[in-house]
GROMACS .gro file of C-alpha atoms in nm:
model
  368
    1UNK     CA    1   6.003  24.493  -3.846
    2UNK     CA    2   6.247  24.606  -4.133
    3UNK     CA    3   6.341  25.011  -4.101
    4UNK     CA    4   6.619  25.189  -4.256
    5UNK     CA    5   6.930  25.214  -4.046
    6UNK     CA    6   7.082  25.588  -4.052
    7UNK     CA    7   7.269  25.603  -3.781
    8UNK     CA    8   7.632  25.438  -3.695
    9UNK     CA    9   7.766  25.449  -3.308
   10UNK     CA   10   8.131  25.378  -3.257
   11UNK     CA   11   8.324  25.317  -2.901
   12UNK     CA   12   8.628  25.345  -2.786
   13UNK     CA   13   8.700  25.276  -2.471
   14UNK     CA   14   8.984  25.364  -2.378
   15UNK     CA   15   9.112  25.626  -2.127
   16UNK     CA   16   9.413  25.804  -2.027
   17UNK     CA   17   9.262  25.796  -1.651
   18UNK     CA   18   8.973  25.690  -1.501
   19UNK     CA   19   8.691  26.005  -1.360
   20UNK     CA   20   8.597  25.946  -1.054
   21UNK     CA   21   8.204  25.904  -1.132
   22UNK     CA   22   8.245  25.708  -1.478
   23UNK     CA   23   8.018  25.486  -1.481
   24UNK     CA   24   8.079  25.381  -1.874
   25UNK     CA   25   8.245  25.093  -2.060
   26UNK     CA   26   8.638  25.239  -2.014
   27UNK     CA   27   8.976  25.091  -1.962
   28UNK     CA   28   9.327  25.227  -1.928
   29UNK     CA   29   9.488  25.332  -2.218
   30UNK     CA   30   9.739  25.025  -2.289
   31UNK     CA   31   9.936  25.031  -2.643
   32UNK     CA   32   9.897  24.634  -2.660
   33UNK     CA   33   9.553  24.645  -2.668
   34UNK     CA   34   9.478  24.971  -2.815
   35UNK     CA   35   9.629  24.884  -3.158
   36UNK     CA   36   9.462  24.566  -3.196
   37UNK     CA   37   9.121  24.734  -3.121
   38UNK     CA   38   9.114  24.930  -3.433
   39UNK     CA   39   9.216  24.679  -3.647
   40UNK     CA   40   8.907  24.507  -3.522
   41UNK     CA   41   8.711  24.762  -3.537
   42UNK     CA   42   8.808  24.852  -3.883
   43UNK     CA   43   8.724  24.519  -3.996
   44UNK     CA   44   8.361  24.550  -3.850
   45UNK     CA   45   8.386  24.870  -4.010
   46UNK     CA   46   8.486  24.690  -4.340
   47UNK     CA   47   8.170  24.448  -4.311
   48UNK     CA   48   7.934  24.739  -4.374
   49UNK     CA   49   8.015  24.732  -4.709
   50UNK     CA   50   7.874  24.983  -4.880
   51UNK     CA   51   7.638  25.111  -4.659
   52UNK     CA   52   7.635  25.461  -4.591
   53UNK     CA   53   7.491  25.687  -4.231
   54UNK     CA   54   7.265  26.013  -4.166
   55UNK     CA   55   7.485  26.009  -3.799
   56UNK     CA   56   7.794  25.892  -3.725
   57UNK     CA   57   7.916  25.935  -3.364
   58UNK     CA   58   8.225  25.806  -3.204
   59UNK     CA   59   8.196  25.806  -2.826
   60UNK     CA   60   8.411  25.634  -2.499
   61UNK     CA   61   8.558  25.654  -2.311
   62UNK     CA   62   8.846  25.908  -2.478
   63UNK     CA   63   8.784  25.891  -2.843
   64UNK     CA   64   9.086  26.173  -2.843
   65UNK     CA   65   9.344  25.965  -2.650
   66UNK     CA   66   9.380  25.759  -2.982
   67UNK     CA   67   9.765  25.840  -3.149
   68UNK     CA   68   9.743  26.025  -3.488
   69UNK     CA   69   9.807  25.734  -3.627
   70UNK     CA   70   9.552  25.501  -3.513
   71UNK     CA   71   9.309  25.815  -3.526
   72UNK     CA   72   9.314  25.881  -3.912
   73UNK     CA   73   9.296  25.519  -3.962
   74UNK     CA   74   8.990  25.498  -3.791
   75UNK     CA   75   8.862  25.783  -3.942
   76UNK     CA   76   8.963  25.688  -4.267
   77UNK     CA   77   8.788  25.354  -4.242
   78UNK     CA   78   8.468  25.533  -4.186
   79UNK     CA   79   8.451  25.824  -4.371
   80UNK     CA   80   8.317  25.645  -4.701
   81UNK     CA   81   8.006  25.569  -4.473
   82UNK     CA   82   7.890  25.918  -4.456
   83UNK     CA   83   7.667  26.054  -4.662
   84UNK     CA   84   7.645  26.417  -4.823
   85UNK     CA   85   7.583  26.660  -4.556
   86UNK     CA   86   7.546  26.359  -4.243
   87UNK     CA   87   7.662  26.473  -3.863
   88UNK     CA   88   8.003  26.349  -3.780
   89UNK     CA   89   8.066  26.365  -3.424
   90UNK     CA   90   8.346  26.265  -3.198
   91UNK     CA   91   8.408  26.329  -2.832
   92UNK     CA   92   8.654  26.476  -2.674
   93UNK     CA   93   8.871  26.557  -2.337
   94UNK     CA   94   9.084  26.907  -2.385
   95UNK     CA   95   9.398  26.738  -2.242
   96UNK     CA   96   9.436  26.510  -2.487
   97UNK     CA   97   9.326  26.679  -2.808
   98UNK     CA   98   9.631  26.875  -3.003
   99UNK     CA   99   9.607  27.034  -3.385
  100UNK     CA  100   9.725  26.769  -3.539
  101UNK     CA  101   9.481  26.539  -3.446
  102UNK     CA  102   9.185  26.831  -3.537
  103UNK     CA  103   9.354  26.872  -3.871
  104UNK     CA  104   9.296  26.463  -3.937
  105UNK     CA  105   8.923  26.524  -3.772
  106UNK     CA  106   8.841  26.764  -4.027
  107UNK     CA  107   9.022  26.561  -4.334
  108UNK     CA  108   8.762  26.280  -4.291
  109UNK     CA  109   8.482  26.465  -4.223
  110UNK     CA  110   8.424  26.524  -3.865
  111UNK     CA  111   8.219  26.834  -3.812
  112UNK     CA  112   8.046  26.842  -3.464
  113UNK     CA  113   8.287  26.797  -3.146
  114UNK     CA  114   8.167  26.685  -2.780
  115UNK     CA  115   8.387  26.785  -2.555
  116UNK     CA  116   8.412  26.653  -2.170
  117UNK     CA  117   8.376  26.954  -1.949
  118UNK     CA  118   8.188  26.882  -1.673
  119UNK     CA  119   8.269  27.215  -1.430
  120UNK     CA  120   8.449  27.525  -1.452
  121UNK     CA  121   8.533  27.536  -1.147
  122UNK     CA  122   8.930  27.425  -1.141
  123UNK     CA  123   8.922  27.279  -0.775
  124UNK     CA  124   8.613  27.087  -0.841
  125UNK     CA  125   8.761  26.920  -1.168
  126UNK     CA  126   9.042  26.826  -0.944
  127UNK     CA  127   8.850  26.658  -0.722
  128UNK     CA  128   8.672  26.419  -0.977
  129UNK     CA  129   9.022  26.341  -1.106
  130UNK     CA  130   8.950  26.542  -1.492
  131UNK     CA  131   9.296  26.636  -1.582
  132UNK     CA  132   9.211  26.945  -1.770
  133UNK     CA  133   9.160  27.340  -1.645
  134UNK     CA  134   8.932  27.598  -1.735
  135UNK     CA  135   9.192  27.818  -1.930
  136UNK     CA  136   9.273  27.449  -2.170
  137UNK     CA  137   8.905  27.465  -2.241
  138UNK     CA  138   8.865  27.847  -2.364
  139UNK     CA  139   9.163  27.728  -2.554
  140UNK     CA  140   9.048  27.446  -2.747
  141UNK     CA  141   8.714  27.594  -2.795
  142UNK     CA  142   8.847  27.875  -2.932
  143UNK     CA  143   9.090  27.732  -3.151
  144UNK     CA  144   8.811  27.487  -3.296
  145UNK     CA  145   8.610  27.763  -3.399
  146UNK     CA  146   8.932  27.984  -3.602
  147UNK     CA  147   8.966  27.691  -3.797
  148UNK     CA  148   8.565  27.657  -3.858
  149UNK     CA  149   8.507  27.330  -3.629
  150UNK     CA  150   8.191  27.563  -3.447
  151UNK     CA  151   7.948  27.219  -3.411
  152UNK     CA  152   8.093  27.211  -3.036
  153UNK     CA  153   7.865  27.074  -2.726
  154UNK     CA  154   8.017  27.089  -2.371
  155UNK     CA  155   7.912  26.820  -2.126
  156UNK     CA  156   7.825  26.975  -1.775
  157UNK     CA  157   7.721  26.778  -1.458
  158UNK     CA  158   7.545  26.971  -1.136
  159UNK     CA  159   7.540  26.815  -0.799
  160UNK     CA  160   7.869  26.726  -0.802
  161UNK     CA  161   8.077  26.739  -0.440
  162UNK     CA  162   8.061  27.092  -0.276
  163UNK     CA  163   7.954  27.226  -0.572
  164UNK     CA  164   7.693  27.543  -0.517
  165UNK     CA  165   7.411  27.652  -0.703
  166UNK     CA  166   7.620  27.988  -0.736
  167UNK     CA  167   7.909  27.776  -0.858
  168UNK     CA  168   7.653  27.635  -1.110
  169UNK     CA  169   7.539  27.939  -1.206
  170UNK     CA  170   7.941  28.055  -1.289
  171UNK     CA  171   7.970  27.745  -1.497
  172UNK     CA  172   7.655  27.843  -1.675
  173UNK     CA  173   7.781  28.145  -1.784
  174UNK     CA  174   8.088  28.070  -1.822
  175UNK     CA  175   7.975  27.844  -2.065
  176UNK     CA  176   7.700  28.040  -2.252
  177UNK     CA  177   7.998  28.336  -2.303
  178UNK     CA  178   8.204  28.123  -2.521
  179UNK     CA  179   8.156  28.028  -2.939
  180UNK     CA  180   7.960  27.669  -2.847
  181UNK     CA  181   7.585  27.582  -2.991
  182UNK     CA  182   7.449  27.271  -2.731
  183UNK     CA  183   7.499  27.170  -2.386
  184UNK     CA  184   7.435  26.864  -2.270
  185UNK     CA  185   7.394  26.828  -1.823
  186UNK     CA  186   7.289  26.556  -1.658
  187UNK     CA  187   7.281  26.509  -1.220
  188UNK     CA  188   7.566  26.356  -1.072
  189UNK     CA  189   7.509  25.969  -1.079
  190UNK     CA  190   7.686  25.743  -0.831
  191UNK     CA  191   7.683  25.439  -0.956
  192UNK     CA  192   7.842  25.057  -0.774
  193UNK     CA  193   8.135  25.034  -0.886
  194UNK     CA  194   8.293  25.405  -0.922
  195UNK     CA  195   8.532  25.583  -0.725
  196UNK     CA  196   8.256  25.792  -0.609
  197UNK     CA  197   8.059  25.475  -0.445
  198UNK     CA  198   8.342  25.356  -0.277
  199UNK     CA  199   8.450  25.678  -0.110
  200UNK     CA  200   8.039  25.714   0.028
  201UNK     CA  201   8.025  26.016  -0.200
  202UNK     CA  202   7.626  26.037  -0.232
  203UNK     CA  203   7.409  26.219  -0.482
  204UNK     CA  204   7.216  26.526  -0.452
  205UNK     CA  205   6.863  26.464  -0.339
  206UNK     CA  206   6.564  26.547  -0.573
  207UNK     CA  207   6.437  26.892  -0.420
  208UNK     CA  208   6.842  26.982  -0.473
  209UNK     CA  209   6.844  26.832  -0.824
  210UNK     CA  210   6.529  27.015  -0.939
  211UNK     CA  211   6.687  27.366  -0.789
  212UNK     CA  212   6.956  27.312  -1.011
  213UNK     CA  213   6.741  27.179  -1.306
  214UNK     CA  214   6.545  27.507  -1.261
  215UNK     CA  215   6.832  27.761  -1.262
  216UNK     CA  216   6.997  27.546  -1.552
  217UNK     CA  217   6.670  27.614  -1.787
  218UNK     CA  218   6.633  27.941  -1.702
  219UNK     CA  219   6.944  28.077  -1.734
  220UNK     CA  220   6.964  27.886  -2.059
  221UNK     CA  221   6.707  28.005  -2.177
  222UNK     CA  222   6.799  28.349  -2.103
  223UNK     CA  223   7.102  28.319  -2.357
  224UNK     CA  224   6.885  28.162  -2.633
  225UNK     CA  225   6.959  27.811  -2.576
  226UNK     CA  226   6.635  27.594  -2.611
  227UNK     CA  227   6.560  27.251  -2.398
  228UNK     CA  228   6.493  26.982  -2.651
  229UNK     CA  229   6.503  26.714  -2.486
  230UNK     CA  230   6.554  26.669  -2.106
  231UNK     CA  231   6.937  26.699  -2.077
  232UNK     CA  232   7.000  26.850  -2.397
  233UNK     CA  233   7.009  27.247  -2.494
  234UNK     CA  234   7.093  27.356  -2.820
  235UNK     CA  235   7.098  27.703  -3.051
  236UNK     CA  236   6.802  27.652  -3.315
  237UNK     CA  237   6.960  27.430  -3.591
  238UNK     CA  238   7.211  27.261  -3.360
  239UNK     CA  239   7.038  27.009  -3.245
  240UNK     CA  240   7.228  26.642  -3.221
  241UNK     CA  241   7.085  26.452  -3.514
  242UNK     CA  242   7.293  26.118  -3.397
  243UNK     CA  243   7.086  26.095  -3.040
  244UNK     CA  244   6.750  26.251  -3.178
  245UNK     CA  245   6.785  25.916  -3.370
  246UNK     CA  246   6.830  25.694  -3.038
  247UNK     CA  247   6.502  25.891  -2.865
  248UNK     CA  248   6.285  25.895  -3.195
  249UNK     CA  249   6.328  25.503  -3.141
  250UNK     CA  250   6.518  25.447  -3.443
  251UNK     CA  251   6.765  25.199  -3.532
  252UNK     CA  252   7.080  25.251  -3.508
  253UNK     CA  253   7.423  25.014  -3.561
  254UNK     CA  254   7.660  24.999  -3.248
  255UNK     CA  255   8.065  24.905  -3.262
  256UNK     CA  256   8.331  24.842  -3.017
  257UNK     CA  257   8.364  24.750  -2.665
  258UNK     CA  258   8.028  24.711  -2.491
  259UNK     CA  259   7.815  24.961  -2.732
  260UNK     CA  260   7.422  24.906  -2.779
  261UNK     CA  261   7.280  24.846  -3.098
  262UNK     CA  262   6.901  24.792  -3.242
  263UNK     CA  263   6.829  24.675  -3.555
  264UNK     CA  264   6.481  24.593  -3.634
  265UNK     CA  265   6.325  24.465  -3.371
  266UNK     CA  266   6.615  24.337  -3.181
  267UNK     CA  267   6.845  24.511  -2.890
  268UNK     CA  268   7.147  24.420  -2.846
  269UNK     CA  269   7.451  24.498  -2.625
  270UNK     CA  270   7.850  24.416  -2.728
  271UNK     CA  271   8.094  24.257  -2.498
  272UNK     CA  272   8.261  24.442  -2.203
  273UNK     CA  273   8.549  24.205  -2.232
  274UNK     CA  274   8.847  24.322  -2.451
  275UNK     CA  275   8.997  23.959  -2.484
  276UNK     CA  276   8.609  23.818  -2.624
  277UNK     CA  277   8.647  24.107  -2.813
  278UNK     CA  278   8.980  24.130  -2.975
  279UNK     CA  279   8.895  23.729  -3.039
  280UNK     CA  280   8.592  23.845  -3.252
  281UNK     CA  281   8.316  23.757  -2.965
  282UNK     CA  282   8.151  24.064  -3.002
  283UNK     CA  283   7.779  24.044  -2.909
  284UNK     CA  284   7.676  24.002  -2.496
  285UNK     CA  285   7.382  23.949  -2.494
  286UNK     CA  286   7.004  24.014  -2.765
  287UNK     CA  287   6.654  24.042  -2.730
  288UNK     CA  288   6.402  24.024  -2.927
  289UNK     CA  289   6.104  24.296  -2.830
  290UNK     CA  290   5.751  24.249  -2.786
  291UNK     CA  291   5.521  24.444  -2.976
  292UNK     CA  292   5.443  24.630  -2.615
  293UNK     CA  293   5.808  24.652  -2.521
  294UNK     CA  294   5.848  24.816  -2.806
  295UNK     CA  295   5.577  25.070  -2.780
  296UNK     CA  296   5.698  25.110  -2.415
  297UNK     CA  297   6.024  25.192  -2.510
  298UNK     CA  298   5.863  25.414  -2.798
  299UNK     CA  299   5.684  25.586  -2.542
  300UNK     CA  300   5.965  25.617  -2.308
  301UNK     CA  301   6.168  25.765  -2.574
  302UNK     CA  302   6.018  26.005  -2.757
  303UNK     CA  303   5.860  26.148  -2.434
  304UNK     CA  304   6.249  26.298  -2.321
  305UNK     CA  305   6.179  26.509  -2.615
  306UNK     CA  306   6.034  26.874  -2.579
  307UNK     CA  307   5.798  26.765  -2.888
  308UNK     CA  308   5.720  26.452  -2.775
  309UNK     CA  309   5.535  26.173  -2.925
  310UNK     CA  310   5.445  26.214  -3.288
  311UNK     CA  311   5.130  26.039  -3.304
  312UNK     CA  312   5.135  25.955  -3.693
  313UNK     CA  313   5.437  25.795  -3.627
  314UNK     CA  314   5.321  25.635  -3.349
  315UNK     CA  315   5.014  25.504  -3.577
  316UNK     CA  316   5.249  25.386  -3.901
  317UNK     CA  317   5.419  25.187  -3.651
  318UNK     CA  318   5.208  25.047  -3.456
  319UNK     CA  319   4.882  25.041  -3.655
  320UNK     CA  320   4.698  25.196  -3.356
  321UNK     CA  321   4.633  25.581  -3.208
  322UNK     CA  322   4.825  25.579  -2.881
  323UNK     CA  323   4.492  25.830  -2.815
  324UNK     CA  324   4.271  25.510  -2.873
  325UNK     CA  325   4.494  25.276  -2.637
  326UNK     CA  326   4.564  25.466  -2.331
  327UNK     CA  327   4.285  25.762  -2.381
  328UNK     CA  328   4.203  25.734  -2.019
  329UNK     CA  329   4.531  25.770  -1.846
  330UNK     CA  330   4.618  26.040  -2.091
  331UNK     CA  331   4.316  26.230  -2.031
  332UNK     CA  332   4.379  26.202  -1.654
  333UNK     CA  333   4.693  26.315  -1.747
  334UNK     CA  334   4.671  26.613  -1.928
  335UNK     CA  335   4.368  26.708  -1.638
  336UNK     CA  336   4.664  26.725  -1.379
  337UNK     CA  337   4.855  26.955  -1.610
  338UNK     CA  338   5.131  26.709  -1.697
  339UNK     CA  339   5.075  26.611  -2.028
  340UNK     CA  340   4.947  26.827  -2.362
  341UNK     CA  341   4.789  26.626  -2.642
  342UNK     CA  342   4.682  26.795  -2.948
  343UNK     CA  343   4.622  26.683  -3.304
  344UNK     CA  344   4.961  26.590  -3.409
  345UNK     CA  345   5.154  26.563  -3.063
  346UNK     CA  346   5.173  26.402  -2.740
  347UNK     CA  347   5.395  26.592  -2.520
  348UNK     CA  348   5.451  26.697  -2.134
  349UNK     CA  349   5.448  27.007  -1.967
  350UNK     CA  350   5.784  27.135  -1.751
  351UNK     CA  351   5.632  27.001  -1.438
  352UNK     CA  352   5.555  26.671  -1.623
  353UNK     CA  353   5.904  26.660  -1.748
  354UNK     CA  354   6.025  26.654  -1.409
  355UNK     CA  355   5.831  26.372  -1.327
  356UNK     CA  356   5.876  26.137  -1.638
  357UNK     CA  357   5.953  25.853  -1.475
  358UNK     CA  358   5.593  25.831  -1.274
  359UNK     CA  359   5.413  25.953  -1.594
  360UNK     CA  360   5.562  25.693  -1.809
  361UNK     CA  361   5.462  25.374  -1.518
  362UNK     CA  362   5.113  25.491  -1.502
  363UNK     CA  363   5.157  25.509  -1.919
  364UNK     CA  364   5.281  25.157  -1.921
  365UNK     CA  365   4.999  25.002  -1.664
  366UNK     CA  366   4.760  25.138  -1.860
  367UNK     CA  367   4.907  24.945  -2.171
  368UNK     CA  368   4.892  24.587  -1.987
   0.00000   0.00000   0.00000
């Protein structure tokens, strides 16, 4: 299945230290390797050829522990891949960010910043090892937006260790008070392998999750932020275009250490090794999907989305109503007030949202 490819992820792995709950592709931030990696990268970079990207997003790890140097080259490589008006994001910790490297952001084009905040609460940032403090966040934020870099999301994470809901609710507005347009918060994960598993640090259970879910949504909604999809709250217009592109079930290209890519109808995941890597052994593992595993993960998708399944575009994919296919299960469904189907959309309700997962197995029994 040929489709256009708009969308170009980029990783960089590497870290300055290591948060206690990471669960992503990261490494320490070693000068022998780092160098190397961008070459590499560039090269990749250089076998695009001409080809040019709606979204461009360069992720990690710590995108913003790169030098100057190695920075602008990277950004240099890529900036004749974007075209006229695309989103250029990067991410970014506040400790490691400094003017100079802004200035060479905004000479190649970035214009949309993610930056790693996770609390506002200075003892609790301590505690999952983030190097940074509340008053180096104001900073940064506010010095992005006098030089006209106001595209800024903040990362956020609730049920974190002997954090409160009325801790929460400080880091909520906290956040809301300052010059950002999206928020992005996701529940503590604990995954094998983290600092967090090994000290027995558990997460929050669901009744806790959803009372923090619940104030999140509210209080974001209070201050005009709207939920677009699950985790994600933006002002109208600031929506990210890069990951509405990964949950529309589009392709997308993805570069570096361990980064995901899908391109046509095949998946594929890079390396986590930086010596296969370095040596040009990029790709892990592929797979080719299934006409089902793809509408699955079409389903699956698009469903995180407050809109929700666009059912022409489910049709011009597929060459089938998803109404015709699974009319029964969607009728029972929107009957229990967890779904809402109308002409053009298939979408859940708030309660539904908060129980995606068991929506989206009785979805896919119904499709075998």
């Amino acid at each position: 299945m040929k489709r256009k490819i708009n969308s170009l992820y980029i990783h960089i792995p590497f870290c300055e230290h290591l948060c206690e709950y990471c669960d992503f592709t990261k490494m320490f931030y070693l000068r022998s390797y780092v160098s190397k990696y961008i070459n590499v990268l560039c090269l990749q970079i250089d076998d695009l050829k001409d080809a040019k990207f709606n979204t461009i997003y360069i992720g990690g790890g710590t995108p913003s522990s790169l030098s100057p140097f190695l920075l602008e080259k990277l950004l240099k490589s890529l900036s004749s891949h974007l075209k006229n008006k695309s989103e250029f994001t990067i991410e970014v910790n506040p400790e490691s960010l400094s003017k100079n490297k802004i200035a060479i952001m905004q000479k190649y084009g970035i214009n949309r910043i993610s930056m790693g905040v996770q609390s506002f609460n200075n003892d609790i940032l301590k505690e999952i090892n983030r190097h940074h403090s509340v008053r180096m966040v104001r900073y940064w934020i506010n010095y992005l937006n006098s030089v006209n870099l106001t595209n800024i999301n903040i990362d956020l994470i609730y049920g974190l260790p002997n954090q409160t809901l009325t801790m929460f609710k400080k880091d909520i507005d906290i956040a809301t008070s300052l010059k950002i347009k999206h928020i992005s918060s996701y529940s503590l994960t604990v995954s094998k392998g983290t600092a967090f598993y090994n000290n027995g640090i558990k997460e929050v259970d669901e009744d806790k999750s959803r009372e923090y879910y619940d104030l999140l949504y509210k209080e974001l909604k209070k201050k005009g932020f709207y939920r677009y999809e699950v985790s994600n709250f933006a002002l109208r217009g600031y929506e990210s275009k890069h990951n509405i592109n990964y949950w529309k079930d589009n392709n997308y290209i993805g570069l570096g250490l361990g980064a995901h890519g899908y391109e046509g109808d095949v998946r594929y995941q890079n390396t986590s090794n930086i010596k296969e890597y370095l040596n040009e052994n990029y790709i892990k593992d592929k797979e080719t999907l299934s006409r089902n595993s793809m509408m699955e993960e079409f389903i699956m998708l698009n469903l995180r989305m407050s809109k929700g399944i666009n059912k022409r575009e489910f049709k011009k994919r597929f060459g089938v109503e998803i109404g015709e296919i699974l009319k029964e299960k969607i009728n029972e469904l929107v009957n229990n007030k967890l779904l809402i189907s109308n002409k053009y959309y298939l979408k859940t309700t708030y309660e539904g949202m908060m129980m995606l997962d068991h929506i989206l197995l009785d979805l896919f029994l119904a499709l075998e």
